[in-house]
Coordinates of N, CA, C and O and ligand atoms in Angstrom, one line a residue:
X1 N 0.9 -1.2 0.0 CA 0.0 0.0 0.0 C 0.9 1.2 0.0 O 1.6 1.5 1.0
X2 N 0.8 1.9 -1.0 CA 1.3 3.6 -0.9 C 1.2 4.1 0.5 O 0.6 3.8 1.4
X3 N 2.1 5.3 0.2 CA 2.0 6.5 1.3 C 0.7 7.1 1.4 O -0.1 7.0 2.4
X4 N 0.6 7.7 0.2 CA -0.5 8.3 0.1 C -1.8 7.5 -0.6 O -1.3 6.6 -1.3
X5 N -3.2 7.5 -0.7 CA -4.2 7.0 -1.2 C -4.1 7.0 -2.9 O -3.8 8.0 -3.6
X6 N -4.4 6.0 -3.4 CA -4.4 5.6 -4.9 C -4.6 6.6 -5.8 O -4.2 6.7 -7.0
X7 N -5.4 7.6 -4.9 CA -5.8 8.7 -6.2 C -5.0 10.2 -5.9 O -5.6 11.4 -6.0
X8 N -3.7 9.9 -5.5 CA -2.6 10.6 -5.3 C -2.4 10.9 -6.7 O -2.3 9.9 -7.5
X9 N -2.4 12.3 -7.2 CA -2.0 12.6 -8.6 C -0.1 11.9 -8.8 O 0.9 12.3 -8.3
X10 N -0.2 11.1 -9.6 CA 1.4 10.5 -9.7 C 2.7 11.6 -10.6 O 2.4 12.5 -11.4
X11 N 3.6 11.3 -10.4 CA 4.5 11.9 -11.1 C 4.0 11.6 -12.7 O 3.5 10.6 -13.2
X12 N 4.5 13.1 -13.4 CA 4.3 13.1 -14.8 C 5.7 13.7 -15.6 O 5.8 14.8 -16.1
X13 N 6.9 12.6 -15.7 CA 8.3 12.9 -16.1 C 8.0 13.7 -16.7 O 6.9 13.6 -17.2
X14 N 8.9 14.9 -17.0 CA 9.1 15.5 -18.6 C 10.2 14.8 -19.1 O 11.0 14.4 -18.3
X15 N 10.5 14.7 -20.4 CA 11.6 14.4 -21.5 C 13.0 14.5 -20.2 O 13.5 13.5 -19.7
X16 N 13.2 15.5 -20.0 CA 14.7 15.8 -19.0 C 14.5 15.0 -17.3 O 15.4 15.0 -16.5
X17 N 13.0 14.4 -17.2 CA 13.0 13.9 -16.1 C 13.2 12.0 -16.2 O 13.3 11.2 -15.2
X18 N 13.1 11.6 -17.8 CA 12.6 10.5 -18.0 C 13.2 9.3 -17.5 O 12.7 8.1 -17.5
X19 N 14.6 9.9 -17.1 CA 16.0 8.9 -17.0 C 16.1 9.1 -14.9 O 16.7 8.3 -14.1
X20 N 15.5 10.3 -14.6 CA 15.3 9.8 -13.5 C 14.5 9.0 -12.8 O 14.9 8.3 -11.8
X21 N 12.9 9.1 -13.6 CA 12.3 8.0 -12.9 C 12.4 6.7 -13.7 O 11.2 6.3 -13.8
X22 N 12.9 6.1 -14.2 CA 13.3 5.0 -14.9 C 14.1 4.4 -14.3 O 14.0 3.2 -14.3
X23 N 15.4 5.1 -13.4 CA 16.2 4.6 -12.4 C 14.9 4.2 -11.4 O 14.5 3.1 -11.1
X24 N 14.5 5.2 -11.0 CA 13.5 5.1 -9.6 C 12.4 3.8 -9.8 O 11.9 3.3 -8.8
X25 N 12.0 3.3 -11.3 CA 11.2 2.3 -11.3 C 12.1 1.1 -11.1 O 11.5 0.0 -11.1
X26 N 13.4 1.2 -10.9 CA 14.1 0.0 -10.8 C 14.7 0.1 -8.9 O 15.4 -0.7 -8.4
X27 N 14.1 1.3 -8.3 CA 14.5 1.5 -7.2 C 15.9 1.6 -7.3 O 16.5 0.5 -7.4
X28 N 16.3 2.4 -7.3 CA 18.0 3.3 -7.9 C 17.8 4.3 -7.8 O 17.4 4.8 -8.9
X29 N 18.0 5.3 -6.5 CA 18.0 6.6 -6.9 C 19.0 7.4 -7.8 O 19.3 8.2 -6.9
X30 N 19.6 7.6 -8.7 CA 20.6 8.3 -9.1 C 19.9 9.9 -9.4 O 18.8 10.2 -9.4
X31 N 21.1 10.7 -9.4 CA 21.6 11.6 -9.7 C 21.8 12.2 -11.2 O 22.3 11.4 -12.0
X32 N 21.7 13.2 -11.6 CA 22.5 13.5 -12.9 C 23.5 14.5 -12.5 O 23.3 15.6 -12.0
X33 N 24.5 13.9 -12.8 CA 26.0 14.8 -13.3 C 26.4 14.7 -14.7 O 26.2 13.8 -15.5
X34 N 27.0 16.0 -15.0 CA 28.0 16.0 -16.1 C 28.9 15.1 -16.1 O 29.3 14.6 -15.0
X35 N 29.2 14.6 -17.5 CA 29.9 13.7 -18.0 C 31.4 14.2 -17.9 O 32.3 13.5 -17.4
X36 N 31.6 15.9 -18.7 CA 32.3 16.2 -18.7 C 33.0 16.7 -17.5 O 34.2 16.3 -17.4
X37 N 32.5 17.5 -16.5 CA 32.8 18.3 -15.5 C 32.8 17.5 -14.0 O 33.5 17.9 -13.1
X38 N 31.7 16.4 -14.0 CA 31.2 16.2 -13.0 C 30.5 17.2 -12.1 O 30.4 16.9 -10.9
X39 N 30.2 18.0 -12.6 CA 29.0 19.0 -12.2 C 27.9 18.0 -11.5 O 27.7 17.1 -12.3
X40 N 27.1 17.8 -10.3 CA 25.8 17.2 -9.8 C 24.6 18.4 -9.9 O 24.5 19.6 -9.6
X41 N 23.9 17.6 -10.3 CA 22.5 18.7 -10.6 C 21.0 17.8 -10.8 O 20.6 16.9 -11.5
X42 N 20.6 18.6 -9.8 CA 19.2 17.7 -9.8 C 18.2 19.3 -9.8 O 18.8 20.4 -9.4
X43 N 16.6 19.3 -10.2 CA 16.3 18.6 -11.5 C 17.0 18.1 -12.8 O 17.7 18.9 -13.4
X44 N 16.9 17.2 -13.1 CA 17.8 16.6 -14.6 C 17.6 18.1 -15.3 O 16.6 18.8 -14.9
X45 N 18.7 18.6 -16.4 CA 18.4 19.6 -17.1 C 19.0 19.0 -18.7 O 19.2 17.8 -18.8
X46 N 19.1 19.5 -19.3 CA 19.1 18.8 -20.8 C 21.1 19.5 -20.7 O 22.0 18.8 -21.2
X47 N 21.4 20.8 -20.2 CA 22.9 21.0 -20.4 C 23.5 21.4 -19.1 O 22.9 21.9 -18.3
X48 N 25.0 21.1 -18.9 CA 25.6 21.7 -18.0 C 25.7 23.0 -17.8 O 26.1 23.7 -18.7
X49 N 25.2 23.8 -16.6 CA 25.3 25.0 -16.6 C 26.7 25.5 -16.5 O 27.0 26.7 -16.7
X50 N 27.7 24.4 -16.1 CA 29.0 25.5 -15.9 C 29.7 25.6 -16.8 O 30.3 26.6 -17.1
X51 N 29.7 23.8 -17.9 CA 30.9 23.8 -19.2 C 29.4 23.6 -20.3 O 29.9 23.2 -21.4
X52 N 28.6 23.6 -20.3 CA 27.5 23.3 -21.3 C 27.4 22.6 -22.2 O 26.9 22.6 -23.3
X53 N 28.3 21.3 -21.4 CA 28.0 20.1 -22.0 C 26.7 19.2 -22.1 O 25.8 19.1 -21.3
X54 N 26.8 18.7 -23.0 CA 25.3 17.5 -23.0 C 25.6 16.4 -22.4 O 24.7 15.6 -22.2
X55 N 26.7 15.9 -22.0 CA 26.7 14.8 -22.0 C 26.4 14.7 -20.5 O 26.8 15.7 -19.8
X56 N 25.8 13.5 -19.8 CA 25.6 13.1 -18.9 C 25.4 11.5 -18.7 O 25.1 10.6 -19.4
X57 N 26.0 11.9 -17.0 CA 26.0 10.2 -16.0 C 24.8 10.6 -15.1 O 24.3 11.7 -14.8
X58 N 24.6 9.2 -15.0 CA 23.4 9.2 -13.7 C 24.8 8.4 -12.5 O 25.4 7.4 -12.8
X59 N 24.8 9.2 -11.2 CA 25.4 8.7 -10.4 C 24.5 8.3 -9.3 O 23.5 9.0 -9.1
X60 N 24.8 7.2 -8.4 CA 23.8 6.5 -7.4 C 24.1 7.2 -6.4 O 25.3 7.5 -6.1
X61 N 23.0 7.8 -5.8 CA 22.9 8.2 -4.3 C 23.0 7.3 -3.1 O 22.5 6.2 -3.0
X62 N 24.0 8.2 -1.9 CA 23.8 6.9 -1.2 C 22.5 7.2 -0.1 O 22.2 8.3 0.3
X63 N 21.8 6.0 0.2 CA 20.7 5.4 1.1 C 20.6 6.7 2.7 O 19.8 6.9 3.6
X64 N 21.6 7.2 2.6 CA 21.2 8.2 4.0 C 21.0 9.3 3.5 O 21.7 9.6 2.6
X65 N 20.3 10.3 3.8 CA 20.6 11.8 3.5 C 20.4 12.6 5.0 O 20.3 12.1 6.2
X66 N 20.4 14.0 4.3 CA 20.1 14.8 5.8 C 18.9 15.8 5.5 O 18.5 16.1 4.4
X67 N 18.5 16.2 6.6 CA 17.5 16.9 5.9 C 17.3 18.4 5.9 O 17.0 19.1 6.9
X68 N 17.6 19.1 4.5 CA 18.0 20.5 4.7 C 17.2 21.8 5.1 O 17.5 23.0 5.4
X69 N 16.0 21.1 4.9 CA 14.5 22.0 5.4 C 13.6 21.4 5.1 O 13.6 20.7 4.1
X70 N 12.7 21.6 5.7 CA 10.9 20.8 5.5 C 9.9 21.7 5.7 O 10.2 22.9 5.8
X71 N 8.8 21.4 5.8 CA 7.3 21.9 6.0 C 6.1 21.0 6.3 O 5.8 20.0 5.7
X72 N 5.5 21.4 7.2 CA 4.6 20.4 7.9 C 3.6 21.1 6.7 O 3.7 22.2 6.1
X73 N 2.6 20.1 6.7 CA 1.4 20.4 5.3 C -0.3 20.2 6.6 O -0.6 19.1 7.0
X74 N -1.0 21.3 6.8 CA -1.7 20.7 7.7 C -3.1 21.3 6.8 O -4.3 21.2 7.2
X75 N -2.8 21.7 5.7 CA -4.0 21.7 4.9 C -4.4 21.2 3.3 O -3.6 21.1 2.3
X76 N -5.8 20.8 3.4 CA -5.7 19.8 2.2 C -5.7 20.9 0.5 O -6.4 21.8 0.0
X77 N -4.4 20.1 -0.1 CA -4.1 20.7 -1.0 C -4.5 20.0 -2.6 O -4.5 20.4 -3.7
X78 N -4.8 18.9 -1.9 CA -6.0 17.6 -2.8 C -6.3 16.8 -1.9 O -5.7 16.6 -0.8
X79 N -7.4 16.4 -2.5 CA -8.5 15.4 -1.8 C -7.8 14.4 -1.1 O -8.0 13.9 0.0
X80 N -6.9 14.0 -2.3 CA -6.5 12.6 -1.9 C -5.5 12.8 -0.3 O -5.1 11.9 0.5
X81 N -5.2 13.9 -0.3 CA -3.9 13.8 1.0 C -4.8 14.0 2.3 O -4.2 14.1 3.4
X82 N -6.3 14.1 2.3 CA -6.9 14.5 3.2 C -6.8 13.6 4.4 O -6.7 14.2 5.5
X83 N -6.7 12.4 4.4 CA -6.3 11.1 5.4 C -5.0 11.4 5.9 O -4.8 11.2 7.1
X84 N -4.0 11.8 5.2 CA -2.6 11.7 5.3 C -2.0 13.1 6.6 O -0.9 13.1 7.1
X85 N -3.4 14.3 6.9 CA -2.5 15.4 7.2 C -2.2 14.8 8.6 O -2.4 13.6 8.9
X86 N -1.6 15.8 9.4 CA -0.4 16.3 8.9 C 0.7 16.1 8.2 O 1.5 16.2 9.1
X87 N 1.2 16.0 7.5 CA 2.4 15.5 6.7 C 3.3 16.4 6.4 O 3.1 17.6 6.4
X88 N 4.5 15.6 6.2 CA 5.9 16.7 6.2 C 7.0 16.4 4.6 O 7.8 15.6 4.2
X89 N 6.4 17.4 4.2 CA 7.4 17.7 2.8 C 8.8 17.8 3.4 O 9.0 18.1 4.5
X90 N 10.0 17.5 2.5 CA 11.5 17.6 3.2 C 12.4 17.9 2.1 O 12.4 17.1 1.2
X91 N 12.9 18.7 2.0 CA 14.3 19.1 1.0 C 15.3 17.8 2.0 O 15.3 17.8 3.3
X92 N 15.8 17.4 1.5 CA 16.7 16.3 2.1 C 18.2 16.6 0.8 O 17.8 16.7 -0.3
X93 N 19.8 16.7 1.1 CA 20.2 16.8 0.7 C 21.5 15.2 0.8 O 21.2 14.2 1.5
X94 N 22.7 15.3 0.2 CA 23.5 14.5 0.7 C 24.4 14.6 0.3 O 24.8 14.8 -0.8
X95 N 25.3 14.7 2.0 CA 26.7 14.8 2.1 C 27.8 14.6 1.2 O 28.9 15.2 1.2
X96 N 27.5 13.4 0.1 CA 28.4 13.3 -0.4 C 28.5 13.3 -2.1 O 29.2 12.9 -3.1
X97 N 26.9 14.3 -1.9 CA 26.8 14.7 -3.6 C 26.1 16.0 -3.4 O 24.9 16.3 -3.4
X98 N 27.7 17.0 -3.4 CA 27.5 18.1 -3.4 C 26.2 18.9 -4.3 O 26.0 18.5 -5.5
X99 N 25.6 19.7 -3.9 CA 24.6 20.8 -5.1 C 23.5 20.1 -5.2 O 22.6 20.8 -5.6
X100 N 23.2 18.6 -5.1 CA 22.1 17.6 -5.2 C 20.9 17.7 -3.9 O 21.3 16.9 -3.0
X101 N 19.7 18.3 -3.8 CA 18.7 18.5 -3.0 C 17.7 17.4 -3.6 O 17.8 17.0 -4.8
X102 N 16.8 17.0 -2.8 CA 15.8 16.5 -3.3 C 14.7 16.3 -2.5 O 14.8 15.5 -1.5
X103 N 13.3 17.1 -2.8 CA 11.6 17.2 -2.4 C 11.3 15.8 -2.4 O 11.4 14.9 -3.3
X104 N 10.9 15.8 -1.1 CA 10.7 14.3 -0.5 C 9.6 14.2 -0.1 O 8.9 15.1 -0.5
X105 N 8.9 13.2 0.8 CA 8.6 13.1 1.9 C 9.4 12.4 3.3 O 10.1 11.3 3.2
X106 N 9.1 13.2 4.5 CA 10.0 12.4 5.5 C 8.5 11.6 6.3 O 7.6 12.3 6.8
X107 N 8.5 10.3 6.3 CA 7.3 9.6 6.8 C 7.9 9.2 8.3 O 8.9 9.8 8.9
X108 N 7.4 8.2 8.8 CA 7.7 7.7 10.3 C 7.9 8.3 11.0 O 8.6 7.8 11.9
X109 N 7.6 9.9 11.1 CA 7.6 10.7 12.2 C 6.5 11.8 12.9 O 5.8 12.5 12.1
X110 N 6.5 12.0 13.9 CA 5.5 13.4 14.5 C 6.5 14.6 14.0 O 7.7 14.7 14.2
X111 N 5.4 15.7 12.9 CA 5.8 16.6 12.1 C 6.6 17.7 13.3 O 7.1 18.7 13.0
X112 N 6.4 17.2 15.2 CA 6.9 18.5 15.8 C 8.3 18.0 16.2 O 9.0 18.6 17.0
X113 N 8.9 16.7 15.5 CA 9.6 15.9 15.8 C 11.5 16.3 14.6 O 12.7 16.3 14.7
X114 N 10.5 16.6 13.8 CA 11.6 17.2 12.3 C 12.4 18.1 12.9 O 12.1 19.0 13.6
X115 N 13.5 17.6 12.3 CA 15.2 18.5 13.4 C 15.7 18.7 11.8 O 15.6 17.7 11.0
X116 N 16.4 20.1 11.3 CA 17.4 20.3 10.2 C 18.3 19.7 10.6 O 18.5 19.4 11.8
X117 N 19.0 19.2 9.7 CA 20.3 18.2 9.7 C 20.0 16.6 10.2 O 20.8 15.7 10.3
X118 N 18.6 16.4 10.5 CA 18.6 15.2 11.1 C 19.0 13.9 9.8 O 18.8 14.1 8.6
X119 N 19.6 12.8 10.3 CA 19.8 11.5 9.0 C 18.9 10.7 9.1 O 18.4 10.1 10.0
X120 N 18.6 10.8 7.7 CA 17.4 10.0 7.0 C 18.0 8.7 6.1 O 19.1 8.5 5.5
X121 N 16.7 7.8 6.3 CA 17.0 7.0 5.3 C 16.1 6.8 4.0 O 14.9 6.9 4.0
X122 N 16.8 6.5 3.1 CA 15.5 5.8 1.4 C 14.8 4.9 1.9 O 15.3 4.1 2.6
X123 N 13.5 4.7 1.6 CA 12.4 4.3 1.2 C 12.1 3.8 -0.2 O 12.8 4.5 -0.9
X124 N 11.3 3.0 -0.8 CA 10.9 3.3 -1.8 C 9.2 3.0 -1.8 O 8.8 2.0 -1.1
X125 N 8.4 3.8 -2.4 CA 7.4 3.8 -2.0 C 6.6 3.3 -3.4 O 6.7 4.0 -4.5
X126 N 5.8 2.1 -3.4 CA 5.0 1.4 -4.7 C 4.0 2.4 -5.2 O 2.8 2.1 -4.9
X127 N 4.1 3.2 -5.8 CA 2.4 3.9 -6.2 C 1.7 3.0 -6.9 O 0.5 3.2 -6.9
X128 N 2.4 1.6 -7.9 CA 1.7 0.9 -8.5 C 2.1 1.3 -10.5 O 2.6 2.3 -11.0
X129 N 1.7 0.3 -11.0 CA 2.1 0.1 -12.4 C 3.3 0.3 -12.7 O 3.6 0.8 -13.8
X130 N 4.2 -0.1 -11.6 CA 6.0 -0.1 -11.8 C 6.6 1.2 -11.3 O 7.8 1.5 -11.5
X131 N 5.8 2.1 -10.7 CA 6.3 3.4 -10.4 C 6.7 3.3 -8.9 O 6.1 2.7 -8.0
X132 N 7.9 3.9 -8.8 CA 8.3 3.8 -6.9 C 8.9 5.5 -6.9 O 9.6 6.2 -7.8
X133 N 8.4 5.9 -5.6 CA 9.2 7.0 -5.3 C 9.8 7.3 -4.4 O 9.1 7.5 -3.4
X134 N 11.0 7.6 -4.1 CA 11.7 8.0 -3.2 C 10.9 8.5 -2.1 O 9.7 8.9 -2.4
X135 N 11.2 8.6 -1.1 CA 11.0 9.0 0.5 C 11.9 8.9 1.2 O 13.0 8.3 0.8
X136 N 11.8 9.4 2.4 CA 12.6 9.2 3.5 C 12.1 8.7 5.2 O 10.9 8.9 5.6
X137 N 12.9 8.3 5.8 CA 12.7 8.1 6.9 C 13.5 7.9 7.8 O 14.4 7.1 7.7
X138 N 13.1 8.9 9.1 CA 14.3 9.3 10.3 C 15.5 7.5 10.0 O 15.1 6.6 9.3
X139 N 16.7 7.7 10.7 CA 17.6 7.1 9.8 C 17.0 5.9 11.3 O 17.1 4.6 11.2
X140 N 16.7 6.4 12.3 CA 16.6 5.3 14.0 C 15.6 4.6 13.4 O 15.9 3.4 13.2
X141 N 14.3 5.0 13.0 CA 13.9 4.0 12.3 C 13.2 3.1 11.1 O 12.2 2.4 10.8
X142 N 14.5 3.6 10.6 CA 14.6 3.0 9.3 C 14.7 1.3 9.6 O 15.4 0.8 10.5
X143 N 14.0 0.7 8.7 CA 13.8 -0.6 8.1 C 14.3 -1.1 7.1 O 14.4 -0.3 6.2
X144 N 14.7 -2.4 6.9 CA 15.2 -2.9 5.2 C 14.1 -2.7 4.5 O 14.2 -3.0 3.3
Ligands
ZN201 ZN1 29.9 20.3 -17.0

């Protein structure tokens, strides 16, 4: 069963997002970096902003992050999240892929409980027809 209820509006890749969630349906979070520079950059963008190169790697993130700022959500912003409030959106970042943020959710916790910098762990969360999405959760109780 999902995070959220089935009639959760699902991610809708664009073209530059297509290779991220294709990793994500294999449960792989990766990254996009430059080929040439190693530049890390998330949203995927089609060129390097610093040498404007095209070419790109997807590099694997690792399973812990931290979390660089959040928001407790205590009003309904679609129907379907109405069961779910309060809930906590998370910019979660990681130590060891510089310039890479990423809009999450942090689940398994009381939203008065969210600490900046606290360690999180990946999740992958089934929405169904092969789609998974990243999440997070406090790193104490994290699960395989
Ligand atoms: Zn570059």
């Amino acid at each position: 069963m999902s995070y959220f209820p089935a009639d959760m509006p699902r991610p809708e890749p664009t073209i530059d997002e297509a290779a991220f969630w294709d990793y994500c349906s294999k449960r792989s979070l990766r990254f996009q970096s430059c080929a040439q520079c190693g530049t890390m950059r998330h949203p995927p963008i089609p060129m390097c902003y610093r040498c404007h190169s095209c070419e790109t790697n997807y590099v694997e993130a690792p399973m812990e992050a931290e979390v660089y700022s959040y928001t407790v959500v205590r009003h309904e912003s679609h129907p379907a999240v109405a069961t779910k409030l309060p809930y906590v959106v998370a910019i979660v970042e990681f130590p060891k892929l510089p310039g890479v943020r990423l809009i999450t959710n942090l689940t398994d916790i009381e939203p008065g409980e969210v600490k900046i910098g606290m360690r999180c762990s990946l999740w992958w969360d089934a929405i169904g027809d092969g789609m998974f999405v990243p999440r997070f959760r406090p790193l104490a109780q994290a699960t395989a």
